[in-house]
Coordinates of C-alpha atoms in Angstrom, one line a residue:
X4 CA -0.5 -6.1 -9.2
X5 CA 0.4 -9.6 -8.1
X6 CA 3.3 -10.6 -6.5
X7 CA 6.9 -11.2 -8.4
X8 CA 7.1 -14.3 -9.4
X9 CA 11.3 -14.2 -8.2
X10 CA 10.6 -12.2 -4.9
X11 CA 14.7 -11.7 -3.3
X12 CA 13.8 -10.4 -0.6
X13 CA 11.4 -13.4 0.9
X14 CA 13.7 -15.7 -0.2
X15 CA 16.8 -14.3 2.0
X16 CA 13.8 -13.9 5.0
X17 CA 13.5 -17.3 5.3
X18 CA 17.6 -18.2 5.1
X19 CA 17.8 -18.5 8.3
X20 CA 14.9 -20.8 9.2
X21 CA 16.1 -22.8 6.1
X22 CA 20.1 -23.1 7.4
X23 CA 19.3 -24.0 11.0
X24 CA 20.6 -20.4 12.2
X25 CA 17.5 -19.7 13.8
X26 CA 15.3 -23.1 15.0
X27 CA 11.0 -22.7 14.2
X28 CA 9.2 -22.7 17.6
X29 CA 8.7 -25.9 19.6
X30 CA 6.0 -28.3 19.9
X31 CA 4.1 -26.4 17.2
X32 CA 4.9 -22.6 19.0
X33 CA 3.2 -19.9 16.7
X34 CA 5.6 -17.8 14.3
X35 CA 3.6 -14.4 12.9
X36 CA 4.7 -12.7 9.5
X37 CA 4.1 -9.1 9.3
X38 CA 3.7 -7.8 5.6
X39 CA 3.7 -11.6 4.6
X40 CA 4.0 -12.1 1.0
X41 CA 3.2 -15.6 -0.6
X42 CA 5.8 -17.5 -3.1
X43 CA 8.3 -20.3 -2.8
X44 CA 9.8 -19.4 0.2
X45 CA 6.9 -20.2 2.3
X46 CA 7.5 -23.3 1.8
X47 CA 9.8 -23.7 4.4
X48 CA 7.5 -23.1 6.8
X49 CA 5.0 -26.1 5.8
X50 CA 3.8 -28.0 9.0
X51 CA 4.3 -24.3 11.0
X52 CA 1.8 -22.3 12.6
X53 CA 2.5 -19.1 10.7
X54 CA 0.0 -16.2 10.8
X55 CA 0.4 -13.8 8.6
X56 CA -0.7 -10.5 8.0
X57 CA -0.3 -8.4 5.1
X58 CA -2.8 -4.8 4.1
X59 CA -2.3 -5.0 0.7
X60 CA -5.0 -6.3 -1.5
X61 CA -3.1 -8.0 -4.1
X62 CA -0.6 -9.5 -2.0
X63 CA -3.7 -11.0 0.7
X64 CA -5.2 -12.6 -2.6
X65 CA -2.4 -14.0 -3.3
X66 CA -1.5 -15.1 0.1
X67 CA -5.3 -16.4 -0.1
X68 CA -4.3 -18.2 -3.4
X69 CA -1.5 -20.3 -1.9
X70 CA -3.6 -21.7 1.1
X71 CA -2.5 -18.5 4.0
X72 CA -4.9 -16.5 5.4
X73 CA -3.9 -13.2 5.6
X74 CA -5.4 -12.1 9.1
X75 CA -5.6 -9.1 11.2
X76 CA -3.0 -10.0 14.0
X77 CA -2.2 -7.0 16.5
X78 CA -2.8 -9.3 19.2
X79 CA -1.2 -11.8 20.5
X80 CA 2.5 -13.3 21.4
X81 CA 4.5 -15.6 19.3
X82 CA 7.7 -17.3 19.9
X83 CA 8.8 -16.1 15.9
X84 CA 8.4 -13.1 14.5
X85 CA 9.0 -12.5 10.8
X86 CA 8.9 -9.7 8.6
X87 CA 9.6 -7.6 5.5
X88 CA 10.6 -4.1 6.5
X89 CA 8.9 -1.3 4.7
X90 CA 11.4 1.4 3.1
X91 CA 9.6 4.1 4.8
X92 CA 11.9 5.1 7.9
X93 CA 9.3 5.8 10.7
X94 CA 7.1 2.8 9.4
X95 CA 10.3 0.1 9.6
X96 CA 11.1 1.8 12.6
X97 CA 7.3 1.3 14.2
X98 CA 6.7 -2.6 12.3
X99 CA 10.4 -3.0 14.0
X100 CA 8.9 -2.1 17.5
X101 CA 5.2 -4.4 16.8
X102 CA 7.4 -7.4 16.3
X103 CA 9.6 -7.0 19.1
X104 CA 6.8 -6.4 21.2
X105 CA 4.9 -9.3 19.9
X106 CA 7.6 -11.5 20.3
X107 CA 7.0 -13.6 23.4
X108 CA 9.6 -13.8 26.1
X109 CA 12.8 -15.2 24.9
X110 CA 11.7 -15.0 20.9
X111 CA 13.1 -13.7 18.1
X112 CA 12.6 -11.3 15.6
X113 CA 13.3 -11.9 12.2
X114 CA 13.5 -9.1 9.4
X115 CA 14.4 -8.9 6.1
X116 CA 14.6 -5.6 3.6
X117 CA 16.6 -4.9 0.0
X118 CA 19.7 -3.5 0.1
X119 CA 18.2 -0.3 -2.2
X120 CA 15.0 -0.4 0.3
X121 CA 17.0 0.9 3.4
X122 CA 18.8 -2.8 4.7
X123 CA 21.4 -1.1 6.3
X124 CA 19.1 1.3 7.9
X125 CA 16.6 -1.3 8.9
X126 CA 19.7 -3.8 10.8
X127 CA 20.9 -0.6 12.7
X128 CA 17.5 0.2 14.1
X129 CA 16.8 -3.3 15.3
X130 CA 19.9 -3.4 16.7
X131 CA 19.4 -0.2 18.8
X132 CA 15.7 -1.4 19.9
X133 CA 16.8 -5.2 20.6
X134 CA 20.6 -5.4 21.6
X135 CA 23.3 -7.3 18.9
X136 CA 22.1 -9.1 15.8
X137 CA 22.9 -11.8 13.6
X138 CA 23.1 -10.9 9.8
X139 CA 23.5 -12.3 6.3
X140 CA 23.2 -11.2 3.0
X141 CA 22.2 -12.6 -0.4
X142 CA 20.5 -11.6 -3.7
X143 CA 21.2 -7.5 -2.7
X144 CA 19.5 -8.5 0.8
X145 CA 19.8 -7.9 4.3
X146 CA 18.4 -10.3 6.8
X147 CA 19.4 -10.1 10.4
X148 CA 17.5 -11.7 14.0
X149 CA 18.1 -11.0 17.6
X150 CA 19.0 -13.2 20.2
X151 CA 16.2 -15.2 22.0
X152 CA 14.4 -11.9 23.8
X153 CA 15.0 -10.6 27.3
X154 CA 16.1 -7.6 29.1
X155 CA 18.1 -6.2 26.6
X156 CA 15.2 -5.2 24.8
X157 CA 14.9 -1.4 25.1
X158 CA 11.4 -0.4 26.3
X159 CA 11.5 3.3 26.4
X160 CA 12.4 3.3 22.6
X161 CA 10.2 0.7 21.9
X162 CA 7.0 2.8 23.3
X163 CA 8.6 5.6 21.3
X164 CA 8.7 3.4 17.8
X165 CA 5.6 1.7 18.7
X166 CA 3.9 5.4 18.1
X167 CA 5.4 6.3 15.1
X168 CA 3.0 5.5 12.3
X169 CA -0.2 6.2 14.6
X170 CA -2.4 8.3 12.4
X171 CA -2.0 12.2 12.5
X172 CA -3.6 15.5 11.1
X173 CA -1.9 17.0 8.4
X174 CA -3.1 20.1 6.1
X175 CA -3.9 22.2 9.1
X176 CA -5.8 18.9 10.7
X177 CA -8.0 18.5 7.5
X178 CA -6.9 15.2 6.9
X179 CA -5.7 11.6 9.1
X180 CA -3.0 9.8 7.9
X181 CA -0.1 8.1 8.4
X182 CA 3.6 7.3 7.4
X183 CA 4.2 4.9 5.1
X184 CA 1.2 5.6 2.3
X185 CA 2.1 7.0 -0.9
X186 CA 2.6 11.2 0.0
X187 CA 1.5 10.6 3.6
X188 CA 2.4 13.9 4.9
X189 CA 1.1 16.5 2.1
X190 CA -1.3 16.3 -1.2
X191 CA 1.1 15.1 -3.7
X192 CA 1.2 17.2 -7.0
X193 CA -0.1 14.7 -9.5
X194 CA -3.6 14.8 -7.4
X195 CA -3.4 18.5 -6.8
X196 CA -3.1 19.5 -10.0
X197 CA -6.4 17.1 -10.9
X198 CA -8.2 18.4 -8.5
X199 CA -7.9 22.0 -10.0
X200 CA -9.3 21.1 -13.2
X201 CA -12.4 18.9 -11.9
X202 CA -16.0 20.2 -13.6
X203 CA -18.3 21.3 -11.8
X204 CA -20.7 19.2 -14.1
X205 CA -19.2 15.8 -13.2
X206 CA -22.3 14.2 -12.2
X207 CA -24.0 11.3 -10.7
X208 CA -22.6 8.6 -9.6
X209 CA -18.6 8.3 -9.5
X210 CA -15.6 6.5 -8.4
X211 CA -12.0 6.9 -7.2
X212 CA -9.9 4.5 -7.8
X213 CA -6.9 4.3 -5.9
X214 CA -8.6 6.9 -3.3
X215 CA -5.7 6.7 -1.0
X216 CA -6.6 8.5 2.1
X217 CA -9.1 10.1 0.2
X218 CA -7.8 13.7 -0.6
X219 CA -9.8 13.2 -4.2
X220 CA -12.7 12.2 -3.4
X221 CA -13.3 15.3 -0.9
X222 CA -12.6 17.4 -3.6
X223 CA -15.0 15.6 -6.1
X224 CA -17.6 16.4 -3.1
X225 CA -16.4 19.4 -2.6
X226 CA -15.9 21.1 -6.6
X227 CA -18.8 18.7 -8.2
X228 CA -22.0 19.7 -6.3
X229 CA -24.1 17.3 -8.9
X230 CA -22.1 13.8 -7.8
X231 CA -25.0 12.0 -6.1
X232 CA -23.1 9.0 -4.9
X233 CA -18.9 7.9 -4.3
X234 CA -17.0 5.1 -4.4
X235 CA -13.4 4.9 -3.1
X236 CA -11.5 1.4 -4.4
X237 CA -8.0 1.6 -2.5
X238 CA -6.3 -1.3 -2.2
X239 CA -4.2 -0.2 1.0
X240 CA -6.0 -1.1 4.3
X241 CA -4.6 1.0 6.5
X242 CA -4.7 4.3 3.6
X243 CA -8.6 2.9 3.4
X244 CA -9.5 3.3 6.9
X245 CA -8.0 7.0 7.4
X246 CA -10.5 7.4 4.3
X247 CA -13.0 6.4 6.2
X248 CA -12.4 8.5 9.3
X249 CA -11.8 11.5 6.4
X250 CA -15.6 11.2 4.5
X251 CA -16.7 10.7 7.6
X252 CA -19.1 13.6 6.8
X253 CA -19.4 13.3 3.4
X254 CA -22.5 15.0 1.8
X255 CA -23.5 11.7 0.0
X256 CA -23.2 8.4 0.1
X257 CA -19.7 7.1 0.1
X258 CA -18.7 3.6 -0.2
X259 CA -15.3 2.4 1.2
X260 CA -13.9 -0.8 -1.1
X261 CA -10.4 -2.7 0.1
X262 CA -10.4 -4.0 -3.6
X263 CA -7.4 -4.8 -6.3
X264 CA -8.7 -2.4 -9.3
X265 CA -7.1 -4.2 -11.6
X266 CA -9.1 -6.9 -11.3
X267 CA -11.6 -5.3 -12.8
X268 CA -14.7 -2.8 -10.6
X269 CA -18.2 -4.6 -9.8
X270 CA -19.9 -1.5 -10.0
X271 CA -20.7 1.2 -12.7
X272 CA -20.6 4.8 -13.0
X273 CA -21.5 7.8 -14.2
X274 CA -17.7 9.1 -13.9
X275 CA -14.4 8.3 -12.2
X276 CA -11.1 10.1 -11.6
X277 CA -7.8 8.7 -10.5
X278 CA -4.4 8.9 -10.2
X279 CA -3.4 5.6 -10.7
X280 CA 0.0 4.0 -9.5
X281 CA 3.1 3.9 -11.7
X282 CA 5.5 1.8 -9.6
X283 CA 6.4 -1.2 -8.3
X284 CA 8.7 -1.0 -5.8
X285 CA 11.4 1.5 -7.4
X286 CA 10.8 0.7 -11.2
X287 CA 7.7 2.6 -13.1
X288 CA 5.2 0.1 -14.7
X289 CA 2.9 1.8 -16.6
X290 CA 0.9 -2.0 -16.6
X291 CA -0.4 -0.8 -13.3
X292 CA -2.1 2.6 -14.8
X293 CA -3.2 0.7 -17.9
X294 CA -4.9 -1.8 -15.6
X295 CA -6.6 1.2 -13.9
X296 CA -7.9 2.7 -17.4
X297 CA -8.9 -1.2 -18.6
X298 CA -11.0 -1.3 -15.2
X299 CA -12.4 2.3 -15.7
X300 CA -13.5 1.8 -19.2
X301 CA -15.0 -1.4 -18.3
X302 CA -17.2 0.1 -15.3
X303 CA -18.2 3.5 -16.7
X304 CA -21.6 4.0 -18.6
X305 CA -22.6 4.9 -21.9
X306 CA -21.3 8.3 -22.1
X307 CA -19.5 8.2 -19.0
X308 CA -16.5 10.6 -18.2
X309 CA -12.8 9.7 -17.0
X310 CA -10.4 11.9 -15.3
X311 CA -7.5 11.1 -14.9
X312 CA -3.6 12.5 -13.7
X313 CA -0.6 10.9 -14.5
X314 CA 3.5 11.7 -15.1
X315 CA 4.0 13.2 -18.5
X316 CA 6.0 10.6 -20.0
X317 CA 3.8 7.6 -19.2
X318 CA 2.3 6.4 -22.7
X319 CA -1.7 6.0 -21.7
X320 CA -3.0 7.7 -24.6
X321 CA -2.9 4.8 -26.7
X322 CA -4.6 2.8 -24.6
X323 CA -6.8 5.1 -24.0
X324 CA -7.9 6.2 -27.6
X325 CA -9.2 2.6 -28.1
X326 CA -11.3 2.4 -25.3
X327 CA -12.7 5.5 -25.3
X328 CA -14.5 8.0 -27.7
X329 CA -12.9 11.3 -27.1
X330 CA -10.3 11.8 -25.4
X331 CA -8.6 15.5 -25.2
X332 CA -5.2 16.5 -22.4
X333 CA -7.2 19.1 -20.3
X334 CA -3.8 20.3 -18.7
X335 CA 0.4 20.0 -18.2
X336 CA 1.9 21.2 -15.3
X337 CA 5.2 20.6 -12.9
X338 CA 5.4 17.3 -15.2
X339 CA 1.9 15.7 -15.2
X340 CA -0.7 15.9 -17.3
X341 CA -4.8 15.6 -16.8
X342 CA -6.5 13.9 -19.5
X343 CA -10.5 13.5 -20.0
X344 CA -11.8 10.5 -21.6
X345 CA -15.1 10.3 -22.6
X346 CA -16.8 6.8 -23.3
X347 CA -18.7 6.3 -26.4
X348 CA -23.0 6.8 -25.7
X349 CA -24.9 3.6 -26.5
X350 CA -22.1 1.2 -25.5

């Protein structure tokens, strides 16, 4: 799950630091970068102070890779602040609010989205929240920056926005979580659905992989009464620590990983269920799944069991015939299926 090599969107970010439009701080000012991404772009800001931030595993590596830390940075003022806006409307709206807010006085706010990931949407809102914008356009992009910060800056909406993706029950409080992760407001389907057909014989030690906010692995806990141990590998900070906050109680002893499964798992196990990811961005890439069924092979024992949910038409079997000794579609419903795969004993 690394990074596009050819990444639009940071490119037209950084158009405006690269034309002169918009000057980098002075005498060595600091500039933040929310949901910074690394690539050639970010070479424009060599001899900056940039501080980026980013929650997503593969995209901190690779941050990490090209010499930026990625760093938590809710604190602090900074006389640039960059981002790339989330599609989800509530998150933009509350990443909108952060930077404004951690802009220091007479900053400015720099954000960048695709024109298919809600640009439009994006401009107007941080227009509304920080009075008229500059804006250009390139490669199906939408960057647009504020004048240097003052009064115009509308405070009541920005408290409003700055609450929008604080953590909240849903399920009739069972669960924390939060706008912007992958079906943050219900149980998705796909997970459902696996849920319903768990054994109650899956048994010692097991993994979730891609745990989310961590809807799967309370049913394992709550359906499997012989799983002795849990690990949850989500590569989402933020979907990590409502997990966190949502085993809590957890009968067993749970491990919390902020790790990149398709790297590979540093652990084994007696069994592991997912429902793995299928896109990036808009597009499906089933790469992402197949990297989650390479990784679960790899990590389960001799004899081990794999459960796994995924949309109908996405072409695991094959993969999953030559890794695994027996493997058998368990169920097909509202268009996903459950498969079991069971790894060979003695290897």
């Amino acid at each position: 799950m690394a990074p596009a090599a050819d990444d639009p969107a940071l490119e037209t970010l950084f158009l405006p630091l690269v034309s002169g439009a918009v000057a980098w701080p002075r005498d060595g000012g600091g500039t933040l970068f929310l949901r910074a991404r690394a690539g050639a772009a970010l070479d424009a800001a060599r001899g900056q102070v940039l501080v980026c931030e980013q929650s997503f595993k593969p995209w901190a590596d690779a941050l990490a890779a090209s010499g930026q830390r990625a760093v938590d940075a809710e604190a602090g003022r900074f006389e640039r602040v960059l981002l790339l806006a989330p599609r989800q409307r509530m998150e933009s709206r509350a990443l909108l609010a952060r930077a404004v807010a951690q802009a220091a006085p007479g900053g400015v706010v720099v954000a960048c989205a695709a024109n298919n990931e809600g640009a439009r949407s994006m401009q107007a809102d941080l227009a509304q929240l920080a009075g008229p914008l500059h804006s250009l356009s390139k490669r199906h992009c939408r960057v647009c920056w504020t004048a240097p910060l003052d009064a115009a800056v509308d405070q009541a909406l920005l408290a409003q926005w700055l609450a929008l993706d604080a953590p909240r029950p849903i399920e009739d409080g069972r669960f924390l979580s939060r706008p912007g992760l992958f079906a943050w407001d219900r149980i998705d389907a796909a997970s459902a659905l696996l849920a319903s057909c768990l054994p109650p014989d899956l048994a010692g030690r097991c993994a979730d992989l891609g745990a989310g906010f961590g809807y799967l692995s309370s049913e394992v806990l709550a359906r499997c009464p012989a799983v002795t141990a849990l690990d949850l590998y989500e590569a989402e900070a933020r979907a990590l620590a409502l997990a966190r906050h949502n085993l809590a109680a957890a009968r067993v002893p749970v491990g919390f990983h902020w790790h990149d499964v398709t790297t590979g798992l540093p652990e084994t196990y007696d069994a592991i269920v997912s429902n793995p990811p299928f896109h990036q961005g808009r597009a499906d890439d089933p790469g992402l799944g197949l990297g989650f069924i390479a990784a679960a092979q790899g990590a389960l024992r001799p004899g081990g069991r794999l459960w796994l949910v995924a949309n109908r038409h996405l072409p695991y079997e094959a993969a999953l015939s030559k890794g695994f000794a027996r493997v058998h579609t368990v169920r097909e419903g509202a268009g996903f299926k459950v498969i079991e795969a069971i790894k060979e004993s003695g290897k």
